[in-house]
mmCIF file of C-alpha atoms in Angstrom:
data_model
loop_
_atom_site.group_PDB
_atom_site.id
_atom_site.type_symbol
_atom_site.label_atom_id
_atom_site.label_comp_id
_atom_site.label_asym_id
_atom_site.label_seq_id
_atom_site.Cartn_x
_atom_site.Cartn_y
_atom_site.Cartn_z
ATOM 1 C CA MET A 17 139.638 69.298 148.463
ATOM 2 C CA ALA A 18 140.688 66.296 146.423
ATOM 3 C CA VAL A 19 141.912 66.362 142.857
ATOM 4 C CA ASN A 20 141.613 63.601 140.279
ATOM 5 C CA THR A 21 144.816 62.855 138.381
ATOM 6 C CA SER A 22 142.937 61.211 135.551
ATOM 7 C CA SER A 23 145.221 62.352 132.753
ATOM 8 C CA PHE A 24 148.212 60.562 134.284
ATOM 9 C CA LYS A 25 146.842 57.060 134.494
ATOM 10 C CA PRO A 26 148.225 54.558 136.999
ATOM 11 C CA LEU A 27 150.546 51.806 135.891
ATOM 12 C CA ALA A 28 148.762 48.752 134.598
ATOM 13 C CA ASP A 29 148.602 45.767 136.899
ATOM 14 C CA GLU A 30 147.285 42.275 136.202
ATOM 15 C CA ARG A 31 145.000 42.629 139.223
ATOM 16 C CA GLN A 32 143.767 46.029 138.014
ATOM 17 C CA SER A 33 140.754 46.677 135.805
ATOM 18 C CA ALA A 34 138.858 49.678 134.528
ATOM 19 C CA GLU A 35 136.573 49.485 137.591
ATOM 20 C CA VAL A 36 139.223 51.173 139.755
ATOM 21 C CA TRP A 37 138.421 54.521 138.164
ATOM 22 C CA THR A 38 136.233 56.912 140.091
ATOM 23 C CA PRO A 39 132.938 58.113 138.566
ATOM 24 C CA SER A 40 134.455 61.458 137.582
ATOM 25 C CA ASP A 41 137.340 59.672 135.853
ATOM 26 C CA VAL A 42 134.932 57.576 133.807
ATOM 27 C CA LYS A 43 132.881 60.647 132.951
ATOM 28 C CA VAL A 44 135.784 62.438 131.329
ATOM 29 C CA GLN A 45 137.299 59.425 129.607
ATOM 30 C CA THR A 46 134.285 57.686 128.086
ATOM 31 C CA SER A 47 135.828 58.095 124.644
ATOM 32 C CA THR A 48 139.285 58.314 123.149
ATOM 33 C CA ARG A 49 138.593 61.579 121.367
ATOM 34 C CA PHE A 50 141.237 64.280 121.136
ATOM 35 C CA LEU A 51 140.891 66.321 124.334
ATOM 36 C CA LEU A 52 141.628 70.031 124.025
ATOM 37 C CA GLU A 53 141.339 70.630 127.777
ATOM 38 C CA ASP A 54 144.744 68.993 128.353
ATOM 39 C CA PHE A 55 146.340 71.648 126.129
ATOM 40 C CA ILE A 56 144.550 74.500 127.910
ATOM 41 C CA ALA A 57 145.473 73.172 131.356
ATOM 42 C CA GLY A 58 149.087 72.738 130.237
ATOM 43 C CA CYS A 59 149.124 76.344 129.045
ATOM 44 C CA ILE A 60 147.942 77.621 132.443
ATOM 45 C CA GLY A 61 150.392 75.407 134.316
ATOM 46 C CA GLY A 62 153.263 76.494 132.076
ATOM 47 C CA GLY A 63 152.681 80.179 132.744
ATOM 48 C CA SER A 64 152.621 79.712 136.507
ATOM 49 C CA SER A 65 155.789 77.603 136.479
ATOM 50 C CA VAL A 66 157.735 80.240 134.510
ATOM 51 C CA VAL A 67 157.037 82.940 137.097
ATOM 52 C CA VAL A 68 158.135 80.620 139.914
ATOM 53 C CA GLY A 69 161.255 79.222 138.251
ATOM 54 C CA HIS A 70 162.732 81.952 136.046
ATOM 55 C CA PRO A 71 165.022 83.594 138.654
ATOM 56 C CA LEU A 72 166.779 80.292 139.348
ATOM 57 C CA ASP A 73 166.778 79.497 135.631
ATOM 58 C CA THR A 74 168.807 82.677 135.080
ATOM 59 C CA VAL A 75 171.277 81.565 137.760
ATOM 60 C CA LYS A 76 171.492 78.100 136.189
ATOM 61 C CA THR A 77 172.181 79.536 132.731
ATOM 62 C CA ARG A 78 174.883 81.909 134.017
ATOM 63 C CA LEU A 79 176.600 79.051 135.890
ATOM 64 C CA GLN A 80 176.554 76.715 132.891
ATOM 65 C CA ALA A 81 177.394 79.113 130.074
ATOM 66 C CA GLY A 82 178.946 82.087 131.858
ATOM 67 C CA LYS A 83 182.318 82.845 133.350
ATOM 68 C CA GLY A 84 183.588 84.127 136.671
ATOM 69 C CA TYR A 85 181.151 82.474 139.074
ATOM 70 C CA LYS A 86 182.598 80.384 141.905
ATOM 71 C CA ASN A 87 179.349 78.688 142.919
ATOM 72 C CA SER A 88 175.579 79.165 142.999
ATOM 73 C CA LEU A 89 175.607 81.617 145.914
ATOM 74 C CA HIS A 90 178.360 83.713 144.356
ATOM 75 C CA CYS A 91 176.383 83.804 141.098
ATOM 76 C CA VAL A 92 173.213 84.961 142.899
ATOM 77 C CA LEU A 93 175.086 87.697 144.784
ATOM 78 C CA THR A 94 176.943 88.850 141.656
ATOM 79 C CA ILE A 95 173.742 89.172 139.641
ATOM 80 C CA TYR A 96 172.030 91.057 142.469
ATOM 81 C CA ARG A 97 174.931 93.479 143.027
ATOM 82 C CA LYS A 98 175.507 94.280 139.359
ATOM 83 C CA GLU A 99 171.979 94.051 137.953
ATOM 84 C CA THR A 100 169.630 94.302 140.996
ATOM 85 C CA VAL A 101 166.629 92.029 141.426
ATOM 86 C CA MET A 102 165.561 92.669 137.840
ATOM 87 C CA GLY A 103 168.647 90.794 136.663
ATOM 88 C CA PHE A 104 167.017 87.535 137.740
ATOM 89 C CA PHE A 105 164.032 88.206 135.491
ATOM 90 C CA LYS A 106 165.941 89.018 132.307
ATOM 91 C CA GLY A 107 164.401 87.372 129.287
ATOM 92 C CA MET A 108 161.245 86.326 131.176
ATOM 93 C CA SER A 109 158.710 88.009 128.898
ATOM 94 C CA PHE A 110 159.518 85.705 126.009
ATOM 95 C CA PRO A 111 159.347 82.393 127.933
ATOM 96 C CA LEU A 112 156.227 83.600 129.762
ATOM 97 C CA ALA A 113 154.532 83.996 126.393
ATOM 98 C CA SER A 114 156.132 81.018 124.655
ATOM 99 C CA ILE A 115 156.525 78.405 127.402
ATOM 100 C CA THR A 116 152.819 78.585 128.101
ATOM 101 C CA ILE A 117 152.333 77.351 124.534
ATOM 102 C CA TYR A 118 155.263 74.944 124.877
ATOM 103 C CA ASN A 119 153.834 73.296 128.013
ATOM 104 C CA SER A 120 150.426 73.243 126.397
ATOM 105 C CA VAL A 121 151.894 71.132 123.588
ATOM 106 C CA VAL A 122 153.883 68.922 125.994
ATOM 107 C CA PHE A 123 151.025 68.068 128.359
ATOM 108 C CA GLY A 124 148.369 67.933 125.658
ATOM 109 C CA PHE A 125 150.479 65.673 123.446
ATOM 110 C CA PHE A 126 151.490 63.388 126.328
ATOM 111 C CA SER A 127 147.945 62.905 127.640
ATOM 112 C CA ASN A 128 146.409 62.306 124.230
ATOM 113 C CA THR A 129 149.256 59.943 123.269
ATOM 114 C CA GLN A 130 148.545 57.898 126.397
ATOM 115 C CA ARG A 131 144.909 57.540 125.403
ATOM 116 C CA LEU A 132 145.850 56.664 121.824
ATOM 117 C CA ILE A 133 148.293 53.960 122.962
ATOM 118 C CA SER A 134 145.725 52.489 125.359
ATOM 119 C CA LYS A 135 143.106 52.477 122.596
ATOM 120 C CA TYR A 136 145.285 50.560 120.154
ATOM 121 C CA ARG A 137 146.971 48.243 122.645
ATOM 122 C CA TYR A 138 144.017 47.400 124.871
ATOM 123 C CA GLY A 139 141.008 48.544 122.864
ATOM 124 C CA ASP A 140 140.045 51.102 125.501
ATOM 125 C CA GLY A 141 141.476 54.587 125.978
ATOM 126 C CA ARG A 142 140.669 54.352 129.705
ATOM 127 C CA HIS A 143 142.855 51.298 130.262
ATOM 128 C CA PRO A 144 145.695 51.947 132.753
ATOM 129 C CA CYS A 145 149.038 52.477 131.060
ATOM 130 C CA GLY A 146 151.915 50.069 131.616
ATOM 131 C CA MET A 147 155.517 51.113 132.103
ATOM 132 C CA VAL A 148 156.287 50.566 128.419
ATOM 133 C CA ASP A 149 153.289 52.683 127.400
ATOM 134 C CA LEU A 150 154.348 55.559 129.654
ATOM 135 C CA THR A 151 157.936 55.325 128.407
ATOM 136 C CA VAL A 152 156.887 55.487 124.751
ATOM 137 C CA ALA A 153 154.502 58.401 125.382
ATOM 138 C CA SER A 154 157.173 60.284 127.374
ATOM 139 C CA MET A 155 159.930 59.775 124.799
ATOM 140 C CA LEU A 156 157.675 60.857 121.926
ATOM 141 C CA THR A 157 156.702 63.931 123.942
ATOM 142 C CA GLY A 158 160.358 64.797 124.499
ATOM 143 C CA LEU A 159 161.090 64.453 120.788
ATOM 144 C CA VAL A 160 158.120 66.593 119.704
ATOM 145 C CA SER A 161 158.876 69.247 122.337
ATOM 146 C CA VAL A 162 162.265 70.087 120.777
ATOM 147 C CA SER A 163 160.669 71.474 117.594
ATOM 148 C CA LEU A 164 159.100 74.277 119.628
ATOM 149 C CA GLY A 165 161.377 74.305 122.668
ATOM 150 C CA ALA A 166 164.739 74.766 120.919
ATOM 151 C CA PRO A 167 164.059 78.292 119.569
ATOM 152 C CA VAL A 168 162.365 79.268 122.850
ATOM 153 C CA ASP A 169 165.342 78.142 124.908
ATOM 154 C CA LEU A 170 167.862 79.739 122.560
ATOM 155 C CA VAL A 171 166.229 83.176 122.678
ATOM 156 C CA LYS A 172 165.793 82.937 126.458
ATOM 157 C CA ILE A 173 169.450 82.050 126.968
ATOM 158 C CA ARG A 174 170.710 84.740 124.584
ATOM 159 C CA LEU A 175 168.676 87.342 126.486
ATOM 160 C CA GLN A 176 169.886 86.030 129.850
ATOM 161 C CA MET A 177 173.514 86.027 128.716
ATOM 162 C CA GLN A 178 173.621 89.115 126.511
ATOM 163 C CA THR A 179 175.373 91.458 128.982
ATOM 164 C CA GLN A 180 178.199 88.989 129.459
ATOM 165 C CA MET A 181 178.438 88.208 125.730
ATOM 166 C CA VAL A 182 178.730 91.883 124.793
ATOM 167 C CA LEU A 183 181.399 92.406 127.445
ATOM 168 C CA ALA A 184 183.404 89.384 126.283
ATOM 169 C CA GLU A 185 183.307 90.425 122.634
ATOM 170 C CA ASN A 186 184.336 94.000 123.405
ATOM 171 C CA LEU A 187 187.139 92.832 125.690
ATOM 172 C CA HIS A 188 188.420 90.609 122.913
ATOM 173 C CA LEU A 189 188.382 93.516 120.471
ATOM 174 C CA ALA A 190 189.985 95.829 123.030
ATOM 175 C CA GLY A 191 192.892 93.451 123.459
ATOM 176 C CA ASN A 192 193.469 93.161 119.716
ATOM 177 C CA VAL A 193 193.304 96.697 118.353
ATOM 178 C CA PRO A 194 195.440 97.114 115.170
ATOM 179 C CA ASN A 195 198.493 99.344 114.758
ATOM 180 C CA GLY A 196 200.043 98.120 117.973
ATOM 181 C CA THR A 197 197.523 99.902 120.189
ATOM 182 C CA ASN A 198 196.628 97.762 123.176
ATOM 183 C CA ILE A 199 193.814 99.017 125.382
ATOM 184 C CA PRO A 200 193.977 97.634 128.935
ATOM 185 C CA LEU A 201 191.072 95.257 129.505
ATOM 186 C CA ARG A 202 190.227 96.816 132.856
ATOM 187 C CA SER A 203 189.484 100.117 131.100
ATOM 188 C CA ILE A 204 186.553 98.605 129.230
ATOM 189 C CA ASP A 205 183.411 98.998 131.309
ATOM 190 C CA ILE A 206 180.104 98.567 129.467
ATOM 191 C CA PRO A 207 177.699 97.053 131.999
ATOM 192 C CA THR A 208 174.636 98.671 130.439
ATOM 193 C CA GLN A 209 175.272 97.675 126.819
ATOM 194 C CA ARG A 210 172.894 95.144 125.260
ATOM 195 C CA LEU A 211 173.102 93.024 122.145
ATOM 196 C CA TYR A 212 169.332 92.676 121.867
ATOM 197 C CA ARG A 213 166.529 95.130 122.563
ATOM 198 C CA GLY A 214 164.084 92.320 123.271
ATOM 199 C CA PRO A 215 162.821 88.893 122.131
ATOM 200 C CA VAL A 216 161.651 90.054 118.688
ATOM 201 C CA HIS A 217 164.927 91.872 117.995
ATOM 202 C CA CYS A 218 166.835 88.816 119.226
ATOM 203 C CA ILE A 219 164.975 86.502 116.832
ATOM 204 C CA SER A 220 165.432 88.959 113.966
ATOM 205 C CA SER A 221 169.165 89.308 114.661
ATOM 206 C CA ILE A 222 169.684 85.550 114.810
ATOM 207 C CA LEU A 223 167.806 85.034 111.536
ATOM 208 C CA GLN A 224 169.870 87.736 109.840
ATOM 209 C CA THR A 225 173.261 86.545 111.077
ATOM 210 C CA GLU A 226 172.781 82.782 111.393
ATOM 211 C CA GLY A 227 169.723 81.935 109.319
ATOM 212 C CA LEU A 228 166.804 79.724 110.329
ATOM 213 C CA GLN A 229 169.179 76.983 111.472
ATOM 214 C CA GLY A 230 170.557 79.469 114.007
ATOM 215 C CA LEU A 231 167.302 79.275 115.956
ATOM 216 C CA TYR A 232 167.838 75.522 116.281
ATOM 217 C CA ARG A 233 171.437 75.669 117.459
ATOM 218 C CA GLY A 234 171.729 73.176 120.312
ATOM 219 C CA ALA A 235 168.628 71.234 119.205
ATOM 220 C CA GLY A 236 170.616 67.978 119.047
ATOM 221 C CA ALA A 237 171.751 68.403 122.644
ATOM 222 C CA MET A 238 168.190 69.289 123.578
ATOM 223 C CA ILE A 239 166.984 65.966 122.149
ATOM 224 C CA LEU A 240 169.609 64.192 124.285
ATOM 225 C CA ARG A 241 168.262 66.115 127.266
ATOM 226 C CA ASP A 242 164.504 65.980 126.708
ATOM 227 C CA VAL A 243 163.847 62.451 125.417
ATOM 228 C CA PRO A 244 165.203 60.784 128.585
ATOM 229 C CA GLY A 245 164.339 63.889 130.599
ATOM 230 C CA TYR A 246 160.605 63.681 130.002
ATOM 231 C CA THR A 247 160.712 59.936 130.622
ATOM 232 C CA LEU A 248 162.168 60.691 134.052
ATOM 233 C CA TYR A 249 159.558 63.416 134.493
ATOM 234 C CA PHE A 250 156.223 61.759 133.761
ATOM 235 C CA ILE A 251 156.996 58.235 135.000
ATOM 236 C CA PRO A 252 158.199 59.290 138.505
ATOM 237 C CA TYR A 253 155.200 61.627 138.769
ATOM 238 C CA THR A 254 152.808 58.782 137.960
ATOM 239 C CA ILE A 255 154.584 56.419 140.383
ATOM 240 C CA PHE A 256 154.615 58.983 143.214
ATOM 241 C CA CYS A 257 150.922 59.729 142.648
ATOM 242 C CA ASN A 258 150.104 56.028 142.961
ATOM 243 C CA LEU A 259 152.232 55.697 146.109
ATOM 244 C CA LEU A 260 150.673 58.763 147.734
ATOM 245 C CA LYS A 261 147.095 57.571 147.273
ATOM 246 C CA PRO A 262 145.578 56.348 150.579
ATOM 247 C CA ASP A 263 144.165 53.419 148.639
ATOM 248 C CA GLY A 264 144.240 52.381 145.010
ATOM 249 C CA THR A 265 141.070 54.168 143.933
ATOM 250 C CA SER A 266 140.788 57.455 145.816
ATOM 251 C CA SER A 267 141.623 60.892 144.457
ATOM 252 C CA LEU A 268 144.795 62.685 145.429
ATOM 253 C CA HIS A 269 144.957 65.644 147.797
ATOM 254 C CA PRO A 270 146.487 68.785 146.206
ATOM 255 C CA GLY A 271 149.409 68.537 148.640
ATOM 256 C CA SER A 272 150.226 65.060 147.313
ATOM 257 C CA ILE A 273 150.102 66.287 143.721
ATOM 258 C CA TRP A 274 152.390 69.187 144.641
ATOM 259 C CA LEU A 275 154.875 66.809 146.307
ATOM 260 C CA ALA A 276 154.787 64.240 143.485
ATOM 261 C CA GLY A 277 155.282 66.939 140.850
ATOM 262 C CA GLY A 278 158.145 68.565 142.744
ATOM 263 C CA LEU A 279 160.014 65.302 143.280
ATOM 264 C CA ALA A 280 159.556 64.305 139.646
ATOM 265 C CA GLY A 281 160.877 67.680 138.523
ATOM 266 C CA SER A 282 163.970 67.470 140.693
ATOM 267 C CA ILE A 283 164.754 63.945 139.486
ATOM 268 C CA SER A 284 164.299 64.906 135.846
ATOM 269 C CA TRP A 285 166.367 68.094 135.986
ATOM 270 C CA VAL A 286 169.270 66.649 137.978
ATOM 271 C CA THR A 287 169.672 63.679 135.625
ATOM 272 C CA ALA A 288 169.365 65.982 132.593
ATOM 273 C CA THR A 289 172.061 68.406 133.816
ATOM 274 C CA PRO A 290 175.006 67.085 131.681
ATOM 275 C CA ALA A 291 173.033 67.394 128.440
ATOM 276 C CA ASP A 292 171.605 70.709 129.647
ATOM 277 C CA VAL A 293 175.118 72.096 130.145
ATOM 278 C CA VAL A 294 176.065 71.202 126.567
ATOM 279 C CA LYS A 295 172.807 72.649 125.226
ATOM 280 C CA SER A 296 173.211 75.904 127.156
ATOM 281 C CA ARG A 297 176.792 76.356 125.960
ATOM 282 C CA LEU A 298 175.897 75.745 122.333
ATOM 283 C CA GLN A 299 172.942 78.130 122.483
ATOM 284 C CA ALA A 300 174.852 80.858 124.322
ATOM 285 C CA ASP A 301 177.705 80.628 121.809
ATOM 286 C CA ALA A 302 177.714 84.025 120.086
ATOM 287 C CA GLN A 303 178.082 84.202 116.316
ATOM 288 C CA LEU A 304 180.905 86.766 116.492
ATOM 289 C CA GLN A 305 183.008 84.628 118.827
ATOM 290 C CA ARG A 306 181.803 81.103 118.024
ATOM 291 C CA LYS A 307 183.590 78.630 120.248
ATOM 292 C CA TYR A 308 182.000 75.251 119.563
ATOM 293 C CA LYS A 309 181.644 73.441 116.230
ATOM 294 C CA GLY A 310 179.005 71.021 117.475
ATOM 295 C CA ILE A 311 177.871 68.729 120.296
ATOM 296 C CA LEU A 312 180.940 66.463 120.342
ATOM 297 C CA HIS A 313 183.349 69.393 120.088
ATOM 298 C CA CYS A 314 181.545 71.154 122.941
ATOM 299 C CA ILE A 315 181.747 68.041 125.128
ATOM 300 C CA LEU A 316 185.441 67.436 124.419
ATOM 301 C CA HIS A 317 186.443 71.087 124.733
ATOM 302 C CA SER A 318 184.526 71.520 127.986
ATOM 303 C CA TYR A 319 186.024 68.330 129.420
ATOM 304 C CA LYS A 320 189.612 69.222 128.435
ATOM 305 C CA THR A 321 189.447 72.774 129.758
ATOM 306 C CA GLU A 322 187.264 72.357 132.862
ATOM 307 C CA GLY A 323 187.160 68.660 133.730
ATOM 308 C CA ALA A 324 184.251 66.252 134.138
ATOM 309 C CA GLN A 325 182.707 68.338 136.929
ATOM 310 C CA VAL A 326 181.694 70.965 134.370
ATOM 311 C CA PHE A 327 178.869 68.710 133.181
ATOM 312 C CA PHE A 328 177.288 68.871 136.623
ATOM 313 C CA ARG A 329 177.560 72.631 136.933
ATOM 314 C CA GLY A 330 174.190 73.968 137.983
ATOM 315 C CA ALA A 331 172.937 70.558 139.177
ATOM 316 C CA SER A 332 172.142 71.891 142.639
ATOM 317 C CA VAL A 333 170.309 74.849 141.129
ATOM 318 C CA ASN A 334 168.426 72.475 138.835
ATOM 319 C CA ALA A 335 167.381 70.346 141.806
ATOM 320 C CA VAL A 336 166.185 73.343 143.812
ATOM 321 C CA ARG A 337 164.597 75.056 140.819
ATOM 322 C CA GLY A 338 163.020 71.877 139.468
ATOM 323 C CA PHE A 339 160.973 71.237 142.594
ATOM 324 C CA PRO A 340 158.861 74.432 142.837
ATOM 325 C CA MET A 341 158.577 74.760 139.057
ATOM 326 C CA SER A 342 157.299 71.234 138.519
ATOM 327 C CA ALA A 343 155.217 71.220 141.690
ATOM 328 C CA THR A 344 153.489 74.397 140.499
ATOM 329 C CA MET A 345 153.195 73.046 136.964
ATOM 330 C CA PHE A 346 151.517 69.758 137.888
ATOM 331 C CA LEU A 347 149.300 71.205 140.614
ATOM 332 C CA THR A 348 148.029 74.025 138.398
ATOM 333 C CA TYR A 349 147.555 71.582 135.546
ATOM 334 C CA GLU A 350 145.522 69.143 137.623
ATOM 335 C CA LEU A 351 143.430 71.878 139.262
ATOM 336 C CA SER A 352 142.711 73.369 135.845
ATOM 337 C CA LEU A 353 141.625 69.977 134.526
ATOM 338 C CA GLN A 354 139.352 69.501 137.501
ATOM 339 C CA PHE A 355 137.784 72.902 136.850
ATOM 340 C CA PHE A 356 137.234 72.256 133.124
ATOM 341 C CA ARG A 357 135.794 68.804 133.747
ATOM 342 C CA SER A 358 133.408 69.975 136.450
ATOM 343 C CA PHE A 359 131.001 71.369 133.830
#
């Protein structure tokens, strides 16, 4: 079975014309109207990618914002021993519901922006996009995504980190009891205590203690991550799809889409790791024990206390996690588009 990657148009070439598109491509792109199917396909792809990638996302978050983990393997084993398999799926219900909408916006906005740029630059929404066109569409997508993605990421991270945050805050209080009473830290054992009962309670608590701006803590670092991150997500995917085509006009096999999506995801996540570390630390920063004043303070403090290598913490997990997540995302997206456009 072959799949048409019509939403991610090939790079423009002086030798290329609209005739390279297959009949099915022309059928679905005969106008530059706003296409809702891209949003629906993105929603389906987003849901499938969350299920595949959430366990490693939990490991990545603990490595970047947590304490006491020597490496990725040690983090995995620690989570499993203390929290069982369910520990890897903490906070998944919220991203499963929200990231489906988030990816719907990302893929729908990107695809429709491509068509809009082609319409105004070349007079035809079907015209192949050039590198500049793809870069502009990707950067705009990254910027727009933060408005919805920042609160989603913050709640997800708070839920993933809440056991450790409660423990840290109680240990701090235990070591500073008034009247000269000093409780040994090792006597404090509260592995089952939770700050939040769930996503809704988490959002409510943040709004009460930090206000609306609390939901957007780390949004600046997220912009630094996602604007270049989505550029290095969509452009490599488009390039790999073009390279993996047997000839310039044929449709891609699902295996090629899966490979192109996985490679693009790994590239994007690895290069975004430094900004992702800063974002995760800012978002995991609890109100009661706030550690960072802002992006620059977080960068400087992290560098002074842990060295430059801290900004690449979780890079290996990001590379491994990025491949199956993005491969699943793009493949499900393209298959969904093919299904919708078959009617």
